[in-house]
Short mmCIF file of C-alpha atoms in Angstrom, two decimals:
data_model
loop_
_atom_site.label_atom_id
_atom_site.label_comp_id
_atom_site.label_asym_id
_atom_site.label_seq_id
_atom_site.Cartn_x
_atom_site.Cartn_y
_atom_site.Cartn_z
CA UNK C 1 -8.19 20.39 15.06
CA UNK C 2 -10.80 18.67 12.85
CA UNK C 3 -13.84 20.69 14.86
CA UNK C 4 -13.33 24.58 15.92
CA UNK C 5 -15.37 25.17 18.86
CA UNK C 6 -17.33 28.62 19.34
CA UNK C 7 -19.29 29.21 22.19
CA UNK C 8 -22.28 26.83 21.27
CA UNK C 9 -21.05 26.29 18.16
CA UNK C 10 -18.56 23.74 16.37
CA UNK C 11 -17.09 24.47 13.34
CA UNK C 12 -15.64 22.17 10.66
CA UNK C 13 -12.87 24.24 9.06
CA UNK C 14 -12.60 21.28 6.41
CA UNK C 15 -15.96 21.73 4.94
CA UNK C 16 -15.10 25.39 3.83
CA UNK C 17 -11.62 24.52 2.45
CA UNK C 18 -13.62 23.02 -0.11
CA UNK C 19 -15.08 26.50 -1.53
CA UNK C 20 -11.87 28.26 -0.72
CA UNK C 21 -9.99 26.04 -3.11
CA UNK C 22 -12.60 26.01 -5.44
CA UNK C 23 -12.30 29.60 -5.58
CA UNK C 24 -8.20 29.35 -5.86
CA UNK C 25 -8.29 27.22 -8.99
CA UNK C 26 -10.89 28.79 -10.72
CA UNK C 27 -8.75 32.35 -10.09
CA UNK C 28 -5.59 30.35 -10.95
CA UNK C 29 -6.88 28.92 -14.04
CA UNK C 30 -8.44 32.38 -15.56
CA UNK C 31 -5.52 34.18 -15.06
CA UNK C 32 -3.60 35.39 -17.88
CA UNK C 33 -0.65 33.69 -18.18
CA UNK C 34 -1.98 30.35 -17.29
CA UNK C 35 -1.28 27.20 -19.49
CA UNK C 36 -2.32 23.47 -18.65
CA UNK C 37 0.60 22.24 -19.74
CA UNK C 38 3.23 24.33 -18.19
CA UNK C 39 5.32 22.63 -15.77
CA UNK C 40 4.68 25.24 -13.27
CA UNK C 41 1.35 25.98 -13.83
CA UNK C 42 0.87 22.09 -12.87
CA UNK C 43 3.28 22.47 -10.28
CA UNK C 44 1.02 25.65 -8.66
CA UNK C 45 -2.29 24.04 -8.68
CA UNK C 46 -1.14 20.80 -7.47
CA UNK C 47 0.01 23.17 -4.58
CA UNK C 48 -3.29 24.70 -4.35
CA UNK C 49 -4.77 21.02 -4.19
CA UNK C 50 -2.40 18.94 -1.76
CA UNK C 51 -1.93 21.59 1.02
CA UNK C 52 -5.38 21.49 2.02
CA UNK C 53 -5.28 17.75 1.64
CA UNK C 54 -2.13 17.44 3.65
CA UNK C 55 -3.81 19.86 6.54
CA UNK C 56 -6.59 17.48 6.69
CA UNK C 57 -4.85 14.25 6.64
CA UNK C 58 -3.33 15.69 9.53
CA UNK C 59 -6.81 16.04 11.28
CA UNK C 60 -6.99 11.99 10.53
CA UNK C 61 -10.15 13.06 8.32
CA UNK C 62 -9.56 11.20 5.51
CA UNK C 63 -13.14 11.21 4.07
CA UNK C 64 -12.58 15.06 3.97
CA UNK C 65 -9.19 14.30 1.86
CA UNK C 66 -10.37 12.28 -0.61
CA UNK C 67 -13.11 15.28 -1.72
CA UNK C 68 -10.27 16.66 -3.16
CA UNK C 69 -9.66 13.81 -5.52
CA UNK C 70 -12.34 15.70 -7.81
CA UNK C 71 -10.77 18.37 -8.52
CA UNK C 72 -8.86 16.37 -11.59
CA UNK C 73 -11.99 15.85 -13.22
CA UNK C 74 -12.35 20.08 -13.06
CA UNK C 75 -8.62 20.20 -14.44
CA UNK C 76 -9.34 17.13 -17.59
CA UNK C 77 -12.31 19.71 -18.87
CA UNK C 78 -9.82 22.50 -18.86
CA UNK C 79 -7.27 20.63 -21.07
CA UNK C 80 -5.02 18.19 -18.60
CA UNK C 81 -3.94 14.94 -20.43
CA UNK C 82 -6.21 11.82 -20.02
CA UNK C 83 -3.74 9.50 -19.26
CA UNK C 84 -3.54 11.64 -15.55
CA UNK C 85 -6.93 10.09 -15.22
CA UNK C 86 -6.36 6.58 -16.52
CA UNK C 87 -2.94 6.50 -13.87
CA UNK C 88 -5.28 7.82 -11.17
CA UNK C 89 -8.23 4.76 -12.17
CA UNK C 90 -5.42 2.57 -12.47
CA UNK C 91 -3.73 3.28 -8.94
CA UNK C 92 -7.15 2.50 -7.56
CA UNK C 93 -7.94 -0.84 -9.72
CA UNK C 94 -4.16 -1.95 -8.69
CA UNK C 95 -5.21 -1.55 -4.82
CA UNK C 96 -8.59 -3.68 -5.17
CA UNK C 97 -6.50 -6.59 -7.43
CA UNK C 98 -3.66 -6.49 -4.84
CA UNK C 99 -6.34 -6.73 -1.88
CA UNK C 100 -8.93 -8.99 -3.75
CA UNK C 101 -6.14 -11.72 -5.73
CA UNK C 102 -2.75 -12.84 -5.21
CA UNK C 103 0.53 -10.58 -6.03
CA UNK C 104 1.61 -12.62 -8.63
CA UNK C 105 -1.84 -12.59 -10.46
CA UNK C 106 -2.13 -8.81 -10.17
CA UNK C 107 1.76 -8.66 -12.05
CA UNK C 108 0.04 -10.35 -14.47
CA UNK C 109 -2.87 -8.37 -15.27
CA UNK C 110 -0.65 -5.22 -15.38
CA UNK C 111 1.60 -6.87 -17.51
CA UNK C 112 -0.98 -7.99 -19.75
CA UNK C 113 -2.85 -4.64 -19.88
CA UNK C 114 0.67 -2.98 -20.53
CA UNK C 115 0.95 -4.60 -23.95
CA UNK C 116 -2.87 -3.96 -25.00
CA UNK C 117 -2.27 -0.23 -24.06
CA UNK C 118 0.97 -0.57 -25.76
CA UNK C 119 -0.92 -2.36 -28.89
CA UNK C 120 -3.87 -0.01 -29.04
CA UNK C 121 -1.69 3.10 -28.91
CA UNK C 122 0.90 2.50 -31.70
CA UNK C 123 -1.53 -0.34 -33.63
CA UNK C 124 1.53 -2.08 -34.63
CA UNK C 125 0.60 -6.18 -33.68
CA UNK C 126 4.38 -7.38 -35.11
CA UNK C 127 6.29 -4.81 -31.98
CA UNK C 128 3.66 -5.37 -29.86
CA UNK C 129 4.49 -9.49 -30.34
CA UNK C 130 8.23 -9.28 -30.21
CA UNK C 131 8.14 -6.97 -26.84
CA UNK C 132 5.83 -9.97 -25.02
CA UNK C 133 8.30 -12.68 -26.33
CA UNK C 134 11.05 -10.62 -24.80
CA UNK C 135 9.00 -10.17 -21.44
CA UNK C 136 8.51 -14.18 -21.52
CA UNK C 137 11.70 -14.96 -22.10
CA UNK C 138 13.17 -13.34 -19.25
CA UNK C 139 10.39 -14.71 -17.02
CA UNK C 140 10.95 -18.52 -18.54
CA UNK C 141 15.24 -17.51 -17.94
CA UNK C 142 15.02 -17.11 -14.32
CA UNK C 143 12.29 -20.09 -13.83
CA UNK C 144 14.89 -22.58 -15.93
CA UNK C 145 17.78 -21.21 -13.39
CA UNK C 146 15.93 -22.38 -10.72
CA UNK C 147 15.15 -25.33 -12.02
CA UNK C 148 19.02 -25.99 -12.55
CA UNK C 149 19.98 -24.87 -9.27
CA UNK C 150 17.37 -26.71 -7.21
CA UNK C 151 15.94 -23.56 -5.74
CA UNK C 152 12.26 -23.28 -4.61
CA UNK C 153 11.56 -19.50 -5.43
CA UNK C 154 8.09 -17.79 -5.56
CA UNK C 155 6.84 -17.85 -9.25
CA UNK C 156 6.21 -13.72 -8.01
CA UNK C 157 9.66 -13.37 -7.87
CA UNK C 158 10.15 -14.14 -11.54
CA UNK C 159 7.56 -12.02 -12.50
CA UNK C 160 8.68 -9.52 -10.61
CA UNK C 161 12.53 -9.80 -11.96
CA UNK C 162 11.01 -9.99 -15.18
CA UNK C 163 8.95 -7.06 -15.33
CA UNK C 164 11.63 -4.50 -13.81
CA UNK C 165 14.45 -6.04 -16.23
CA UNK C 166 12.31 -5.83 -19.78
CA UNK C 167 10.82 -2.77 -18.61
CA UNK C 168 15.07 -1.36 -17.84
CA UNK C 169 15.60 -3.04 -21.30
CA UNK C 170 12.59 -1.28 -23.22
CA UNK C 171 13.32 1.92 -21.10
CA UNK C 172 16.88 2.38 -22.82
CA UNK C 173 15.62 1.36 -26.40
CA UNK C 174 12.91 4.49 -26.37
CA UNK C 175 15.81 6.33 -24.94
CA UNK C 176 17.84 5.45 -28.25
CA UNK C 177 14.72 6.15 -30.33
CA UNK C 178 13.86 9.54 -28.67
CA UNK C 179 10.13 7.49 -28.01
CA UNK C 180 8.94 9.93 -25.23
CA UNK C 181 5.89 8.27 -25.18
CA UNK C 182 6.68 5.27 -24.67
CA UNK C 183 8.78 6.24 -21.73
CA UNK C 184 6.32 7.74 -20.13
CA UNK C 185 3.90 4.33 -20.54
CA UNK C 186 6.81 2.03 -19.48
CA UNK C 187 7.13 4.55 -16.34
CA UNK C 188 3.37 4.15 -15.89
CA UNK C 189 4.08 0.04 -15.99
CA UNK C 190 6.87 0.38 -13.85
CA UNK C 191 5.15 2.93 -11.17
CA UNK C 192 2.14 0.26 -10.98
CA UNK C 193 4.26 -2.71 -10.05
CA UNK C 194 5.86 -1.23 -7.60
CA UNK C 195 2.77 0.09 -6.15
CA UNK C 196 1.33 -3.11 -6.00
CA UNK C 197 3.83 -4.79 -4.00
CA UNK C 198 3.68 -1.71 -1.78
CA UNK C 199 0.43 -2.34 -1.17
CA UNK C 200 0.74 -4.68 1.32
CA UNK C 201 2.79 -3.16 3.67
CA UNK C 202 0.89 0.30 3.54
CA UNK C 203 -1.95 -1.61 4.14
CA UNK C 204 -0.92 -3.16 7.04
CA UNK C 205 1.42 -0.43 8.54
CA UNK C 206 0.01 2.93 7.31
CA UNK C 207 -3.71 2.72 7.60
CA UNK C 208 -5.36 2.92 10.49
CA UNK C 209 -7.21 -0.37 11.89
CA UNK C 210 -11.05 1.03 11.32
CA UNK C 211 -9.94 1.49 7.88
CA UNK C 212 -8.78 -1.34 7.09
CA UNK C 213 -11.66 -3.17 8.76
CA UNK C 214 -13.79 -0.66 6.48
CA UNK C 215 -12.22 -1.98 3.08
CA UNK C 216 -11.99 -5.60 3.93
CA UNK C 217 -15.59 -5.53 4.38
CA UNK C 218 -15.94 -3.42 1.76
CA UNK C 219 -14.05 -6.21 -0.53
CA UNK C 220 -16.02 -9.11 0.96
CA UNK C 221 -12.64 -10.25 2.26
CA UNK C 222 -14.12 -10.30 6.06
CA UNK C 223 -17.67 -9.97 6.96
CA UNK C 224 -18.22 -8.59 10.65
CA UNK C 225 -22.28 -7.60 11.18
CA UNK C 226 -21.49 -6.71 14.76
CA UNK C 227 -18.44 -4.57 14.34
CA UNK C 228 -17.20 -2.38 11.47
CA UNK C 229 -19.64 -3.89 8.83
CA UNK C 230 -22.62 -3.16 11.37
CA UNK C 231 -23.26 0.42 10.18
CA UNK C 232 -23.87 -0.90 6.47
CA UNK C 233 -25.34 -3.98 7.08
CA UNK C 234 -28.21 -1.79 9.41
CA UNK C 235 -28.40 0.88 7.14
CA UNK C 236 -29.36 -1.72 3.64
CA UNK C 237 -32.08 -3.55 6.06
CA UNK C 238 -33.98 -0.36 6.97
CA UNK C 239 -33.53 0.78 2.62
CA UNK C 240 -34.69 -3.07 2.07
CA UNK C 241 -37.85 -2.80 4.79
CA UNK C 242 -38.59 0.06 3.04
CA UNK C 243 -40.09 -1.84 -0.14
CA UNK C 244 -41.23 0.24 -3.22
CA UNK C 245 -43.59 2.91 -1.25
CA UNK C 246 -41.81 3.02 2.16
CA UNK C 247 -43.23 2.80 5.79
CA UNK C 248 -44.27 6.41 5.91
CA UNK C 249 -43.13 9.81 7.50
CA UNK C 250 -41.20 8.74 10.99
CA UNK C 251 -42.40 5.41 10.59
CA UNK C 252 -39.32 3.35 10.02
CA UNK C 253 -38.59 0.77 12.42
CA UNK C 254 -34.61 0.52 12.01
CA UNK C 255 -34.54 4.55 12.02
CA UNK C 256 -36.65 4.70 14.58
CA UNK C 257 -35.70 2.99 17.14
CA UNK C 258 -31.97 4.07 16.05
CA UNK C 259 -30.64 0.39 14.80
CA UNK C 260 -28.52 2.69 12.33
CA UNK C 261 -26.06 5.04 14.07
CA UNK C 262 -25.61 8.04 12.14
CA UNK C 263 -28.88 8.25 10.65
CA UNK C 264 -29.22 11.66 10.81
CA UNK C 265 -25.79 12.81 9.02
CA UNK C 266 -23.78 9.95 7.31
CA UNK C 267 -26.37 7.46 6.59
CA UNK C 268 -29.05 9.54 6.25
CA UNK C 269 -30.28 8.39 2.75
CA UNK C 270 -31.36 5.00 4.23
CA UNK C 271 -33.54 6.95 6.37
CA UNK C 272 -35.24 7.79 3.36
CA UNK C 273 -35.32 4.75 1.98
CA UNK C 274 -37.13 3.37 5.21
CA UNK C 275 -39.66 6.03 5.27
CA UNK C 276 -40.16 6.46 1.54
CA UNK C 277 -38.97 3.42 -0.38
CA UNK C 278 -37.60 3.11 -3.69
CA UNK C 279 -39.88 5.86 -4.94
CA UNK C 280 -38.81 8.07 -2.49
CA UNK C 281 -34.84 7.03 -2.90
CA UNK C 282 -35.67 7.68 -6.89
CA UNK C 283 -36.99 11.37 -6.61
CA UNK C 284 -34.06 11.76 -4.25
CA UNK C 285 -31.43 10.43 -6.84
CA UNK C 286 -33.65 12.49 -9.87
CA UNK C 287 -33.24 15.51 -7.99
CA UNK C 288 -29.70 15.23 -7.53
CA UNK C 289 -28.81 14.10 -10.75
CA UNK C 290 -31.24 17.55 -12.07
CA UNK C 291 -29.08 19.66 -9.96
CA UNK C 292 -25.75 18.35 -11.30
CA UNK C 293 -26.73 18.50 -15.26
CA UNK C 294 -27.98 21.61 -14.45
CA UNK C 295 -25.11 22.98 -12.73
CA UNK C 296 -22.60 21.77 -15.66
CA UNK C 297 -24.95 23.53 -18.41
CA UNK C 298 -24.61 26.90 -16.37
CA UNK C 299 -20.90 26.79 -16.11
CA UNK C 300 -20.86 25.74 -20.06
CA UNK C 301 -23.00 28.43 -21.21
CA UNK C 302 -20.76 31.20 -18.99
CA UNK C 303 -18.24 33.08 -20.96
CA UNK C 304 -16.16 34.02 -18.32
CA UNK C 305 -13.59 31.22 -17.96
CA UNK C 306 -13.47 31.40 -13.81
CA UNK C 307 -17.14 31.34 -13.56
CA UNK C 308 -17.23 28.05 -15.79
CA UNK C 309 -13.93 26.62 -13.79
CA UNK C 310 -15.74 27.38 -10.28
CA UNK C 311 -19.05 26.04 -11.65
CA UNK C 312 -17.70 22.87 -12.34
CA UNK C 313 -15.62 22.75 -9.18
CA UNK C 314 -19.18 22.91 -7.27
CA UNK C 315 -20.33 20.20 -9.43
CA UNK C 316 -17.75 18.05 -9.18
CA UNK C 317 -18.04 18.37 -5.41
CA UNK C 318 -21.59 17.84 -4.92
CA UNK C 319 -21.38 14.78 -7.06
CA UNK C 320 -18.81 13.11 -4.88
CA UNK C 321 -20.42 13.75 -1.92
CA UNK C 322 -23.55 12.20 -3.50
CA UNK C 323 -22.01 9.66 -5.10
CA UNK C 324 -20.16 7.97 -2.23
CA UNK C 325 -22.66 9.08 0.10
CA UNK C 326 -25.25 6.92 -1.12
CA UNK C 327 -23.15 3.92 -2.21
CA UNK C 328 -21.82 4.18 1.57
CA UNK C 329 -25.30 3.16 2.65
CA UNK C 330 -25.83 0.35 0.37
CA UNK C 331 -22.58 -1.30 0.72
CA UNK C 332 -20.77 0.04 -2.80
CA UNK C 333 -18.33 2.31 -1.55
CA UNK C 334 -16.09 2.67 2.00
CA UNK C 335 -17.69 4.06 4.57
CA UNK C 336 -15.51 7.20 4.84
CA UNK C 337 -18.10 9.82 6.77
CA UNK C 338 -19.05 12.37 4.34
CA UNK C 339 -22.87 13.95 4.21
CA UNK C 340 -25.58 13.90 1.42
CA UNK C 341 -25.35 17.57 0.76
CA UNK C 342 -28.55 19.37 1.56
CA UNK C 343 -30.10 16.40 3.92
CA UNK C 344 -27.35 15.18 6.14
CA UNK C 345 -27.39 17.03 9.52
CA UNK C 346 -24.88 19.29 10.25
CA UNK C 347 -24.17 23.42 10.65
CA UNK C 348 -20.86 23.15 8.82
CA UNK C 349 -22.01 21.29 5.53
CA UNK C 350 -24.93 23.06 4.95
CA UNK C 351 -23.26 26.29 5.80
CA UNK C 352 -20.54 25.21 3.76
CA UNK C 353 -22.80 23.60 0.54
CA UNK C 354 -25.27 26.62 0.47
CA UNK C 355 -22.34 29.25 0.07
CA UNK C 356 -20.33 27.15 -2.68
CA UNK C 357 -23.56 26.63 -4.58
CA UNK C 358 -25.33 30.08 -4.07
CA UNK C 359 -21.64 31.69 -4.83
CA UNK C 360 -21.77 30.54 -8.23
CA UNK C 361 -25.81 31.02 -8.83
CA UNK C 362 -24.47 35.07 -8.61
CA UNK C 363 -21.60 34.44 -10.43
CA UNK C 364 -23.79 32.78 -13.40
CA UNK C 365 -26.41 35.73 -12.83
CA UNK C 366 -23.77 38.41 -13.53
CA UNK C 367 -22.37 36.43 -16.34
CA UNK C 368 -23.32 39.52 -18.84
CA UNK C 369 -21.46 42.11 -16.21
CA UNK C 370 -18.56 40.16 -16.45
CA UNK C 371 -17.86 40.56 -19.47
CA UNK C 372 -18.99 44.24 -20.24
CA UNK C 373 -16.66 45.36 -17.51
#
């Protein structure tokens, strides 16, 4: 169940899964024997990660999921390889290309971006040359057979033939050469073409309707004012009325006479908008922004390697939740229900944000205890 009900009160067991494996990886990560790059060090957290994840995808509370996401960012300061990060911004740029442009042009862009990787990497312009020649020649092969045969094919076809024969070809050559880098790039290559032609069919089979509605409108690739683009298109009117010095306290016309469902947890921020205008949306974004620098120089300056893990773990967090919270309301990000922390309505999060914040202001205040024990 996504909501525990007691007595009066609902609880959202989600919300404080969030601490709890905060709390795990910090403890996980200052323990002895831990190394990044250990295979099963990687293999535990990603354990410690994905099984809340997979409990809460099977709540269908995605926005909850994706939270999690963060956590990589906590795991890159602690020593994981970058290129975990440029896979995980690449997964997402392949899913906007593939929804946004054709198939075929998307190939092309990975393809393209392969060999500048490739090139900036190992700097050397003559391999770099020689491995596109091969990669056109294959394509050019399989066009000039069609031609011969008389054979209409899909020009995505060829690139796709191409792409998983030059990347076979290249595969076994950095076998040969013991070039375990270049393996693992031409398995990065071959991982994003695949998941681009996959992308259709999750799309249209795996994700629920509302959320596909949600990222079409997102994209721009429908626009639907009365349906599932109604919520965002209401909420960046009121933050629009609301001009540089806003209408006042509870004087917002949208908010108040409740043109913007969710105003009081989701969408909240475009009540202040309304009410306080961009000066008011400023101070809000300053004092965020204070809190998170602040938050990141507190876990720096601890000594105790689980206090500094956890303190960017709550950092990490809040930013998210900031982040997409706001760029929900003004149409940047998918609306994927997750509060502003400290202003959305709601027991749970603000149960749930007060105890992973206060946790680590003790932690940071008994930084010297720490270590003299």
């Amino acid at each position: 169940k996504a909501w525990i009900q007691i007595g009066s009160v609902s609880l959202q067991p989600s919300e404080f899964m969030k601490m709890a494996t905060s709390l795990a990886i910090a403890r996980y990560i200052s323990s002895y024997n831990f190394k990044m790059h250990n295979f099963k060090s990687l293999v535990t957290l990603s354990t410690i990660i994905l099984l809340p994840v997979g409990l809460i995808f099977l709540q269908n509370d995605t926005g909850s999921a994706l939270v999690f996401g963060v956590f990589l960012l906590v795991l890159y300061r602690e020593g994981l390889n970058g290129i975990v990060l440029f896979f995980t911004f690449l997964i997402a740029l392949v899913f906007v290309l593939t929804m946004v442009v054709d198939a075929y042009i998307t190939l092309w862009v990975l393809t393209v971006l392969a060999f500048v990787v490739y090139y900036q990497w190992r700097r050397k312009l003559k391999t770099t040359l020689i491995a596109a020649a091969v990669f056109m020649s294959i394509y050019l092969i399989f066009w000039l057979i069609s031609l011969i045969i008389q054979v209409e094919i899909d020009h995505l076809y060829f690139i796709l033939t191409a792409a998983i024969v030059s990347a076979g070809l290249f595969y076994f050559y950095s076998i040969m050469l013991r070039k375990t880098n270049l393996a693992i790039l031409l398995g990065i290559y071959a991982g994003s073409v695949l998941f681009s032609v996959s992308v259709d069919y999750v799309f249209k089979n795996i994700m629920e309707p509302h959320q596909r509605a949600r990222i079409n409108e997102l994209l721009g690739i429908q626009s639907d004012v009365h349906g599932a683009g109604y919520h965002v298109n209401q909420s960046k009117i009121a933050i629009g009325s609301g001009g540089f010095f806003g209408k006042g306290f509870l004087q917002g016309t949208q908010t108040k006479y409740d043109f913007v469902p969710e105003q009081s947890t989701d969408f909240i921020f475009c009540t202040v908008g309304e009410e306080w205008g961009f000066l008011g949306t400023t101070v809000v974004i300053g004092l965020f922004m204070g809190l998170l620098m602040r938050l990141i120089y507190l876990a720096e300056r601890n000594r105790s390697k689980f206090s500094r893990v956890y303190g960017y773990c709550v950092a990490t967090i809040l930013f998210f939740h900031f982040a997409i919270n706001i760029g929900m309301t003004i149409g940047l990000a998918p609306v994927i229900g997750i509060p502003l922390p400290f202003f959305s309505y709601g027991g749970s999060s603000l149960w749930s944000f007060t105890l992973l914040l206060f946790v680590f202001v003790r932690l940071d205040a008994s930084r010297f205890e720490q270590l003299s024990f």
